[in-house]
Amino acid sequence: MEESKKKECTVHFEPSGLKVKVRSGTILLKAARRAGIYLSSICGGDGYCGKCKVIIDEGHFESRPTTLLTPDETRENVVLACQTKVLSDMTVTVPKFHTLETSQILMDSDAHRFSELAGEPTAGVFEYDPLVQKLCLEMTPPSVQDHTADHERLYFAIREKIDAPIMQTGIRILQKLPSVLFKANYKVAVTIGHRGGTTEVIEVEPGRRCETNFAVAVDLGTTTVVAHLIDLTHATTVDTEAKYNSQINFGEDYIRRIIYVEENEAYDEMQNRIVHDVNDLIVTLASRQKIDLQDITAVICAGNTAMIHFLLNLDPRRIRKEPYVASASFVPPIRAAEVGIQIDKRGLLYCLPSVAAYIGSDIVAGVLTTRIYTKKGISLFVDIGTNGEVVLGNRDWLACASSSAGPAFEGSGVKHGMRAQAGAIEKLDILGDGSTEYKTIGNKHPAGICGSGLLDILAELFINGIIDRTGRFITDGESRVTEADEGKQFQIAPADGNHHEIVITQADINNLVRSKAGVFAAIRVLMESTQTKTEDLDAIYLAGGFGNFLNVRQAVTIGMLPDVPIEKIQFMGNTSIAGAKTVLLSRKALEAAEEIAKSMTYFDLMSHPKYMDEFIKASFMPHTDLALFPSVAENIMHHA
Amino acid sequence: MEESKKKECTVHFEPSGLKVKVRSGTILLKAARRAGIYLSSICGGDGYCGKCKVIIDEGHFESRPTTLLTPDETRENVVLACQTKVLSDMTVTVPKFHTLETSQILMDSDAHRFSELAGEPTAGVFEYDPLVQKLCLEMTPPSVQDHTADHERLYFAIREKIDAPIMQTGIRILQKLPSVLFKANYKVAVTIGHRGGTTEVIEVEPGRRCETNFAVAVDLGTTTVVAHLIDLTHATTVDTEAKYNSQINFGEDYIRRIIYVEENEAYDEMQNRIVHDVNDLIVTLASRQKIDLQDITAVICAGNTAMIHFLLNLDPRRIRKEPYVASASFVPPIRAAEVGIQIDKRGLLYCLPSVAAYIGSDIVAGVLTTRIYTKKGISLFVDIGTNGEVVLGNRDWLACASSSAGPAFEGSGVKHGMRAQAGAIEKLDILGDGSTEYKTIGNKHPAGICGSGLLDILAELFINGIIDRTGRFITDGESRVTEADEGKQFQIAPADGNHHEIVITQADINNLVRSKAGVFAAIRVLMESTQTKTEDLDAIYLAGGFGNFLNVRQAVTIGMLPDVPIEKIQFMGNTSIAGAKTVLLSRKALEAAEEIAKSMTYFDLMSHPKYMDEFIKASFMPHTDLALFPSVAENIMHHA
């Protein structure tokens, strides 16, 4: 035994064909990671999420006992990769259902729509003045009468075109400047970038290639990373792309990832993973649009505070420890290459400003996009992602809070949950006989359920009396609910030949109810702290990676949003990337974002005396206090 | 022969014992360079200055014929290294007299005095506000009530101490900031540097090491590099050091060096040489004062435009081509490490602003130091270095010009000329019998003559009727002038056992007269262009690397400076380094220097219709027009 522990074993993974050599005794999850296979793992390898199931086809192994495998699975050599040690050469099959498709870039169907949502308001509201721009300059060459040095000649020419009181140029540009200017007879394209009050000359090229200037806006989500390719010269979105955040196998939420980083000294690894994702997206967009990477001169990111820390390899440890402090809320622009992002080698990386450890720049972007900071009336902004952040306020004040809602509405922690991509059930009705009518994205065979579908299901199960106000399945005389190995469940789509059935389980419902309760409790704390009544709300803006056909009424039905007239609620899509794009295209928008970040008052729910109380009250459908949801009460009456 | 060209030869150099392997056919000057031996070479290897003489003790070689060697020398196997090919293993003796002592750092006796000259005015004139400073910060650690991020907490604390509206921090500092702050319980020493309108956080260290903060001010001369070590916290000069510019064997003046660079694609080599010199000086100063290099946080340089280009590896080629354009006159601060200067790895390199290709930042430093830009009356500033630059003006206008005077008064191009260092004759009288009374620096046996000594000699030879008004030795009945191999000469000190005699030759005198004529012609052009009369001059400031006992009257006697009452003339020493130090210690002084550089009007003498005329008129002692020098005319009458 001792001897075998030291020997080297080759592990073959099927169907990918990838293989890796590891020492005997290595945990199979680690071996897979090293082979480049990212198994889903919500718990970060702690052995309780049951997501990292694989089948051992051949070879010796040692597995810890678990209740997460059925007797059938155990018989078929299904194991949890995180609980299994490699003891010999082996062949392992990774079920398709359980892999994260990180190597395959997934088109985000929503992204296009979000880009449309985000595209137009900007142009009207903020003047076009992008953070990075190319200028065509035609200078008069030096003469005996005018022997101004090349560097100062360039500055004069730039300042004739734009406002740039403080300018900076790196030594590499200075070194090549004279020969570029001389050869081009002083007709050049200059790339300039605004860096916190200074304007930097990033590049000087001969001739007039000033039209070709692109940037990438990125929403760094805990679960999903979305990128939009922007033509900076024409202020248009050229293409969009999205993929799973491949940090996910270090933990589903960022708190768990911070713990992983700390315990494993895995700072660089965590950074490399997200940088790799961003590079993947950039390369995909650039190659699809036939754009040189060196013509991409900027990347702008919005995301929660932890994700921004991972990207920049800032120390994230104190985000999760009282008093919950970020390394930086206002991150200065740096060269993208400094963190390994592969665009033009002198291109810049911007991060939108954030408010606190648990209110990131994605939320600032949301406030910017919804413009609630300019309005006289009070608005509520709710962003449902892996966490649920809430902002309440108007042009005079802004209050915010973050509920660790969990990623249920993003499809995680839900048996058949998935991102809003092809095959996701995004809309659903339950008919009187318990049968379902649904719509999938791309009209594909149902592969799972995305956020808007989950919202529909929860509301429909409730309205149709299939679950009670606590979210529990009602089984008395209820034939639509069946009993499975893992407990009660409701079938949404049956299995057929190649496809498994799609169900919603009691555990799924419990997760969804917890999520919505967290969000609503956060809303209540902010409203009560600011003495805002439901009737004071002029507008509610809902953001998040839901599907295309989000029925906002259902968010009221389940008690996630306050019961206001439905026309006051607007679904805004991905406001994080929309805000990032707005800032990218206007210095004034960046200034606005900075003002927003400075002016927001953060409420720490963990230490708030009323939050737990509100959470318990909100853990009912729609709420313990039906008086808060008069329209829902009426609807229940109607169905009953 | 063909075969022998391919073989490898070992060349031994004596007395250093250094050796180098080169291919047969290699030029001996190059071989010496590669061995780390810097032979004097004024012409840059063109074979006409005759400075690179060496003796071949053993081995085969091939030398081009030259008239620069006497028959005796040829018999003794003396060759010009630049005209000689290595054809076999050989042993070569380098005469001590002909080596540049680049590996030996020479103490600049003047430097101490200059530092005193420069030390005090600053304190009174500009407020203490150094370009780089360390701040001791004691911040309140974060709490539940105040969860401000570390980065913003630091900014708040800095802004309580200094004016810094626009701040910047690099990613490496951000990455380590949280753990440094946390471990030090938010008591830290922060190094900040001002970079053209922005303030950068260069370093954050735990504890209170804020006293330890040094910088080095450098005067980058064509012939000599001078460095002063400054204690930034106490605004004092700690130590000074100087050495020859080791680029000198690529050409005595910078025009020749630019040609060398261009012809040999030797950009990096030229940069490495000067960076090496600066590093040598820094290491010497730091080790003598027992200071860690990482406690040196800034280097500030003043020098002519070409030297600044060489240091930064900016393209120097167009400096010497019409219309004479610099790459940059206002060089942005960069990290010193970017050019290879070895101080703190994030320390900054500043260069003072310059005016034009031929009016460098050393002259701007001189105007700053003499404060002529603040005075109501008109002043004249004359800097005698390898070139002679002249500035005329007052608080309303400043005119400037550069005469390519040559480095005669720096001791180059003069047989026994030398820098103002131990053994240099710095003061001299010629007695009635033709014997001399002199004083050497350090009271050592005379080794040569420095600038102030040369000025004395030229004036004394003239006043005593040993040379005529054209500078030619008078031999009729004149026993004090002897005839040597190279022509007529005047003995200043006899040979004695170990020491060679010290003489001044006709060629030396011709060089000195050419130099003074160039300077005076420049003064005349500026005065006539601005309609300034001699009596309009309120003050004349003379700067340069002369000895300690400069007799400014002699500069009038030989006709280098206008004939004003002697109390109006002030010798200022090295104003280049004085200005650099002033700027280092005050942001306001840097702003003043930038204003000076912008406001100076440059007169190009090469294209000026009157310059050649004035030069010819000034090539007499003191001038063709004696009416311009009434006091000198009277003196001659008196002696005659």
Tab-separated table of N, CA and C in Angstrom, chain B residues 453-559:
chain	number	residue	atom	x	y	z
B	453	GLY	N	42.761	77.287	-14.831
B	453	GLY	CA	44.187	77.428	-15.130
B	453	GLY	C	44.402	77.823	-16.580
B	454	LEU	N	43.659	77.227	-17.480
B	454	LEU	CA	43.795	77.540	-18.907
B	454	LEU	C	43.418	78.990	-19.178
B	455	LEU	N	42.353	79.448	-18.500
B	455	LEU	CA	41.918	80.832	-18.624
B	455	LEU	C	43.053	81.757	-18.163
B	456	ASP	N	43.645	81.422	-17.021
B	456	ASP	CA	44.765	82.205	-16.500
B	456	ASP	C	45.924	82.220	-17.488
B	457	ILE	N	46.276	81.047	-17.987
B	457	ILE	CA	47.421	80.950	-18.891
B	457	ILE	C	47.215	81.815	-20.125
B	458	LEU	N	46.026	81.679	-20.727
B	458	LEU	CA	45.763	82.425	-21.954
B	458	LEU	C	45.854	83.927	-21.684
B	459	ALA	N	45.245	84.370	-20.585
B	459	ALA	CA	45.257	85.796	-20.239
B	459	ALA	C	46.683	86.263	-19.918
B	460	GLU	N	47.399	85.473	-19.162
B	460	GLU	CA	48.752	85.864	-18.741
B	460	GLU	C	49.722	85.893	-19.927
B	461	LEU	N	49.617	84.905	-20.809
B	461	LEU	CA	50.479	84.886	-21.994
B	461	LEU	C	50.243	86.144	-22.816
B	462	PHE	N	48.946	86.516	-22.896
B	462	PHE	CA	48.591	87.689	-23.700
B	462	PHE	C	49.070	88.977	-23.031
B	463	ILE	N	48.736	89.121	-21.762
B	463	ILE	CA	49.078	90.355	-21.042
B	463	ILE	C	50.598	90.538	-20.977
B	464	ASN	N	51.314	89.431	-20.845
B	464	ASN	CA	52.773	89.503	-20.756
B	464	ASN	C	53.463	89.530	-22.117
B	465	GLY	N	52.648	89.629	-23.176
B	465	GLY	CA	53.230	89.778	-24.509
B	465	GLY	C	53.919	88.532	-25.014
B	466	ILE	N	53.549	87.349	-24.513
B	466	ILE	CA	54.167	86.113	-24.998
B	466	ILE	C	53.402	85.576	-26.210
B	467	ILE	N	52.103	85.879	-26.269
B	467	ILE	CA	51.363	85.629	-27.511
B	467	ILE	C	50.841	86.971	-27.993
B	468	ASP	N	50.603	87.031	-29.307
B	468	ASP	CA	50.089	88.289	-29.848
B	468	ASP	C	48.558	88.258	-29.903
B	469	ARG	N	47.943	89.270	-30.512
B	469	ARG	CA	46.489	89.368	-30.490
B	469	ARG	C	45.817	88.280	-31.325
B	470	THR	N	46.582	87.614	-32.166
B	470	THR	CA	45.998	86.499	-32.920
B	470	THR	C	46.213	85.181	-32.168
B	471	GLY	N	46.931	85.265	-31.052
B	471	GLY	CA	47.162	84.051	-30.252
B	471	GLY	C	48.449	83.351	-30.615
B	472	ARG	N	49.232	83.925	-31.543
B	472	ARG	CA	50.476	83.268	-31.958
B	472	ARG	C	51.618	83.602	-31.018
B	473	PHE	N	52.462	82.577	-30.728
B	473	PHE	CA	53.636	82.835	-29.896
B	473	PHE	C	54.530	83.862	-30.575
B	474	ILE	N	54.998	84.832	-29.786
B	474	ILE	CA	55.948	85.821	-30.286
B	474	ILE	C	57.335	85.242	-30.020
B	475	THR	N	58.159	85.035	-31.070
B	475	THR	CA	59.464	84.389	-30.860
B	475	THR	C	60.618	85.355	-30.998
B	476	ASP	N	60.322	86.515	-31.600
B	476	ASP	CA	61.417	87.486	-31.765
B	476	ASP	C	61.947	87.872	-30.392
B	477	GLY	N	63.169	87.437	-30.090
B	477	GLY	CA	63.809	87.812	-28.839
B	477	GLY	C	63.092	87.289	-27.613
B	478	GLU	N	62.327	86.219	-27.809
B	478	GLU	CA	61.527	85.691	-26.709
B	478	GLU	C	62.073	84.318	-26.338
B	479	SER	N	62.811	84.231	-25.241
B	479	SER	CA	63.487	82.987	-24.890
B	479	SER	C	62.571	82.001	-24.185
B	480	ARG	N	61.394	82.506	-23.699
B	480	ARG	CA	60.539	81.629	-22.891
B	480	ARG	C	59.758	80.618	-23.740
B	481	VAL	N	59.733	80.883	-25.045
B	481	VAL	CA	59.014	79.979	-25.945
B	481	VAL	C	60.007	79.033	-26.598
B	482	THR	N	59.754	77.750	-26.500
B	482	THR	CA	60.688	76.778	-27.071
B	482	THR	C	60.047	76.051	-28.241
B	483	GLU	N	60.917	75.415	-29.007
B	483	GLU	CA	60.447	74.701	-30.197
B	483	GLU	C	60.488	73.197	-29.889
B	484	ALA	N	59.401	72.529	-30.043
B	484	ALA	CA	59.366	71.076	-29.807
B	484	ALA	C	58.970	70.374	-31.096
B	485	ASP	N	58.880	69.015	-31.047
B	485	ASP	CA	58.500	68.224	-32.229
B	485	ASP	C	57.203	68.743	-32.846
B	486	GLU	N	56.267	69.060	-31.979
B	486	GLU	CA	54.928	69.429	-32.459
B	486	GLU	C	54.801	70.924	-32.730
B	487	GLY	N	55.839	71.677	-32.570
B	487	GLY	CA	55.806	73.123	-32.805
B	487	GLY	C	56.186	73.881	-31.547
B	488	LYS	N	55.828	75.182	-31.559
B	488	LYS	CA	56.202	76.040	-30.421
B	488	LYS	C	55.381	75.681	-29.188
B	489	GLN	N	56.016	75.885	-28.003
B	489	GLN	CA	55.295	75.651	-26.756
B	489	GLN	C	55.895	76.479	-25.633
B	490	PHE	N	55.117	76.583	-24.549
B	490	PHE	CA	55.548	77.353	-23.387
B	490	PHE	C	55.506	76.408	-22.189
B	491	GLN	N	56.634	76.373	-21.457
B	491	GLN	CA	56.683	75.443	-20.330
B	491	GLN	C	56.076	76.067	-19.074
B	492	ILE	N	55.166	75.303	-18.469
B	492	ILE	CA	54.510	75.807	-17.268
B	492	ILE	C	55.126	75.175	-16.029
B	493	ALA	N	55.400	73.872	-16.107
B	493	ALA	CA	56.101	73.197	-15.017
B	493	ALA	C	57.106	72.238	-15.635
B	494	PRO	N	58.320	72.190	-15.085
B	494	PRO	CA	59.334	71.299	-15.674
B	494	PRO	C	59.089	69.838	-15.296
B	495	ALA	N	59.700	68.944	-16.062
B	495	ALA	CA	59.667	67.525	-15.700
B	495	ALA	C	60.519	67.324	-14.455
B	496	ASP	N	60.172	66.319	-13.644
B	496	ASP	CA	61.088	65.969	-12.548
B	496	ASP	C	60.932	64.495	-12.251
B	497	GLY	N	61.962	63.747	-12.519
B	497	GLY	CA	61.976	62.304	-12.235
B	497	GLY	C	60.705	61.594	-12.687
B	498	ASN	N	59.720	61.457	-11.787
B	498	ASN	CA	58.494	60.694	-12.076
B	498	ASN	C	57.471	61.443	-12.909
B	499	HIS	N	57.585	62.757	-12.993
B	499	HIS	CA	56.528	63.534	-13.626
B	499	HIS	C	56.989	64.181	-14.917
B	500	HIS	N	56.097	64.115	-15.898
B	500	HIS	CA	56.432	64.766	-17.164
B	500	HIS	C	56.266	66.276	-17.013
B	501	GLU	N	56.858	67.027	-17.938
B	501	GLU	CA	56.694	68.485	-17.880
B	501	GLU	C	55.281	68.846	-18.301
B	502	ILE	N	54.856	70.044	-17.897
B	502	ILE	CA	53.546	70.561	-18.303
B	502	ILE	C	53.800	71.762	-19.197
B	503	VAL	N	53.222	71.681	-20.418
B	503	VAL	CA	53.414	72.775	-21.377
B	503	VAL	C	52.077	73.201	-21.959
B	504	ILE	N	52.121	74.337	-22.615
B	504	ILE	CA	50.973	74.751	-23.415
B	504	ILE	C	51.501	74.966	-24.820
B	505	THR	N	50.816	74.351	-25.812
B	505	THR	CA	51.335	74.403	-27.177
B	505	THR	C	50.564	75.421	-28.010
B	506	GLN	N	51.111	75.704	-29.167
B	506	GLN	CA	50.420	76.615	-30.089
B	506	GLN	C	49.048	76.053	-30.443
B	507	ALA	N	48.993	74.724	-30.650
B	507	ALA	CA	47.705	74.081	-30.999
B	507	ALA	C	46.707	74.259	-29.866
B	508	ASP	N	47.174	74.128	-28.611
B	508	ASP	CA	46.301	74.322	-27.451
B	508	ASP	C	45.717	75.734	-27.455
B	509	ILE	N	46.611	76.706	-27.675
B	509	ILE	CA	46.174	78.108	-27.649
B	509	ILE	C	45.156	78.367	-28.756
B	510	ASN	N	45.404	77.812	-29.920
B	510	ASN	CA	44.453	77.986	-31.026
B	510	ASN	C	43.076	77.428	-30.641
B	511	ASN	N	43.068	76.258	-29.998
B	511	ASN	CA	41.804	75.660	-29.553
B	511	ASN	C	41.084	76.551	-28.542
B	512	LEU	N	41.844	77.057	-27.582
B	512	LEU	CA	41.245	77.895	-26.544
B	512	LEU	C	40.686	79.180	-27.139
B	513	VAL	N	41.424	79.764	-28.083
B	513	VAL	CA	40.948	81.008	-28.708
B	513	VAL	C	39.678	80.733	-29.518
B	514	ARG	N	39.669	79.613	-30.225
B	514	ARG	CA	38.460	79.264	-30.989
B	514	ARG	C	37.262	79.139	-30.041
B	515	SER	N	37.488	78.490	-28.909
B	515	SER	CA	36.409	78.297	-27.941
B	515	SER	C	35.871	79.641	-27.447
B	516	LYS	N	36.758	80.502	-27.016
B	516	LYS	CA	36.314	81.788	-26.445
B	516	LYS	C	35.659	82.640	-27.531
B	517	ALA	N	36.171	82.529	-28.747
B	517	ALA	CA	35.590	83.303	-29.854
B	517	ALA	C	34.160	82.840	-30.129
B	518	GLY	N	33.943	81.536	-30.088
B	518	GLY	CA	32.596	80.997	-30.315
B	518	GLY	C	31.624	81.505	-29.271
B	519	VAL	N	32.054	81.509	-28.021
B	519	VAL	CA	31.185	81.960	-26.932
B	519	VAL	C	30.878	83.451	-27.100
B	520	PHE	N	31.930	84.240	-27.343
B	520	PHE	CA	31.697	85.684	-27.419
B	520	PHE	C	30.848	86.056	-28.631
B	521	ALA	N	31.054	85.356	-29.749
B	521	ALA	CA	30.236	85.614	-30.948
B	521	ALA	C	28.768	85.344	-30.648
B	522	ALA	N	28.503	84.268	-29.902
B	522	ALA	CA	27.121	83.949	-29.521
B	522	ALA	C	26.538	85.076	-28.671
B	523	ILE	N	27.339	85.564	-27.728
B	523	ILE	CA	26.873	86.666	-26.868
B	523	ILE	C	26.534	87.894	-27.727
B	524	ARG	N	27.422	88.194	-28.671
B	524	ARG	CA	27.205	89.368	-29.529
B	524	ARG	C	25.937	89.234	-30.351
B	525	VAL	N	25.714	88.073	-30.922
B	525	VAL	CA	24.510	87.878	-31.746
B	525	VAL	C	23.263	88.108	-30.895
B	526	LEU	N	23.233	87.548	-29.697
B	526	LEU	CA	22.051	87.734	-28.836
B	526	LEU	C	21.900	89.198	-28.438
B	527	MET	N	23.018	89.852	-28.095
B	527	MET	CA	22.936	91.245	-27.660
B	527	MET	C	22.475	92.145	-28.790
B	528	GLU	N	23.011	91.898	-29.975
B	528	GLU	CA	22.612	92.763	-31.100
B	528	GLU	C	21.176	92.485	-31.520
B	529	SER	N	20.785	91.208	-31.492
B	529	SER	CA	19.413	90.869	-31.880
B	529	SER	C	18.404	91.482	-30.923
B	530	THR	N	18.795	91.662	-29.685
B	530	THR	CA	17.861	92.210	-28.691
B	530	THR	C	18.199	93.663	-28.353
B	531	GLN	N	19.120	94.236	-29.129
B	531	GLN	CA	19.542	95.628	-28.949
B	531	GLN	C	19.979	95.910	-27.509
B	532	THR	N	20.711	94.931	-26.970
B	532	THR	CA	21.242	95.092	-25.620
B	532	THR	C	22.677	95.607	-25.716
B	533	LYS	N	22.974	96.693	-24.987
B	533	LYS	CA	24.336	97.223	-24.981
B	533	LYS	C	25.062	96.706	-23.752
B	534	THR	N	26.394	96.732	-23.819
B	534	THR	CA	27.186	96.222	-22.697
B	534	THR	C	26.759	96.878	-21.392
B	535	GLU	N	26.497	98.178	-21.427
B	535	GLU	CA	26.135	98.893	-20.188
B	535	GLU	C	24.738	98.521	-19.699
B	536	ASP	N	23.933	97.867	-20.578
B	536	ASP	CA	22.599	97.413	-20.139
B	536	ASP	C	22.677	96.174	-19.257
B	537	LEU	N	23.818	95.507	-19.265
B	537	LEU	CA	23.923	94.239	-18.529
B	537	LEU	C	24.044	94.490	-17.034
B	538	ASP	N	23.072	94.009	-16.284
B	538	ASP	CA	23.106	94.148	-14.824
B	538	ASP	C	24.009	93.113	-14.173
B	539	ALA	N	24.096	91.950	-14.811
B	539	ALA	CA	24.881	90.874	-14.203
B	539	ALA	C	25.280	89.860	-15.262
B	540	ILE	N	26.447	89.246	-15.045
B	540	ILE	CA	26.861	88.113	-15.881
B	540	ILE	C	27.115	86.941	-14.948
B	541	TYR	N	26.468	85.808	-15.260
B	541	TYR	CA	26.681	84.591	-14.481
B	541	TYR	C	27.452	83.594	-15.335
B	542	LEU	N	28.593	83.160	-14.813
B	542	LEU	CA	29.421	82.202	-15.547
B	542	LEU	C	29.333	80.845	-14.858
B	543	ALA	N	29.052	79.819	-15.641
B	543	ALA	CA	28.953	78.479	-15.069
B	543	ALA	C	29.859	77.537	-15.842
B	544	GLY	N	30.260	76.435	-15.205
B	544	GLY	CA	31.086	75.445	-15.896
B	544	GLY	C	32.001	74.747	-14.917
B	545	GLY	N	32.673	73.720	-15.420
B	545	GLY	CA	33.517	72.900	-14.552
B	545	GLY	C	34.921	73.459	-14.406
B	546	PHE	N	35.014	74.737	-14.061
B	546	PHE	CA	36.332	75.334	-13.831
B	546	PHE	C	36.845	74.910	-12.461
B	547	GLY	N	38.054	75.369	-12.118
B	547	GLY	CA	38.592	75.066	-10.794
B	547	GLY	C	37.983	75.971	-9.735
B	548	ASN	N	38.509	75.847	-8.530
B	548	ASN	CA	37.947	76.584	-7.409
B	548	ASN	C	38.249	78.068	-7.435
B	549	PHE	N	39.424	78.433	-8.018
B	549	PHE	CA	39.862	79.824	-7.909
B	549	PHE	C	39.725	80.553	-9.235
B	550	LEU	N	38.550	80.467	-9.806
B	550	LEU	CA	38.348	81.113	-11.096
B	550	LEU	C	38.440	82.627	-10.942
B	551	ASN	N	39.319	83.222	-11.736
B	551	ASN	CA	39.456	84.677	-11.755
B	551	ASN	C	38.621	85.182	-12.927
B	552	VAL	N	37.431	85.677	-12.618
B	552	VAL	CA	36.513	86.032	-13.702
B	552	VAL	C	37.062	87.175	-14.567
B	553	ARG	N	37.954	87.995	-13.971
B	553	ARG	CA	38.520	89.077	-14.775
B	553	ARG	C	39.249	88.522	-16.008
B	554	GLN	N	39.889	87.351	-15.850
B	554	GLN	CA	40.633	86.755	-16.963
B	554	GLN	C	39.705	86.419	-18.139
B	555	ALA	N	38.447	86.078	-17.813
B	555	ALA	CA	37.489	85.774	-18.879
B	555	ALA	C	37.187	87.015	-19.699
B	556	VAL	N	37.291	88.183	-19.063
B	556	VAL	CA	37.140	89.445	-19.806
B	556	VAL	C	38.422	89.732	-20.585
B	557	THR	N	39.563	89.519	-19.924
B	557	THR	CA	40.860	89.802	-20.555
B	557	THR	C	41.010	89.076	-21.892
B	558	ILE	N	40.644	87.814	-21.926
B	558	ILE	CA	40.810	87.072	-23.186
B	558	ILE	C	39.679	87.373	-24.161
B	559	GLY	N	38.649	88.110	-23.702
B	559	GLY	CA	37.555	88.474	-24.607
B	559	GLY	C	36.500	87.400	-24.730
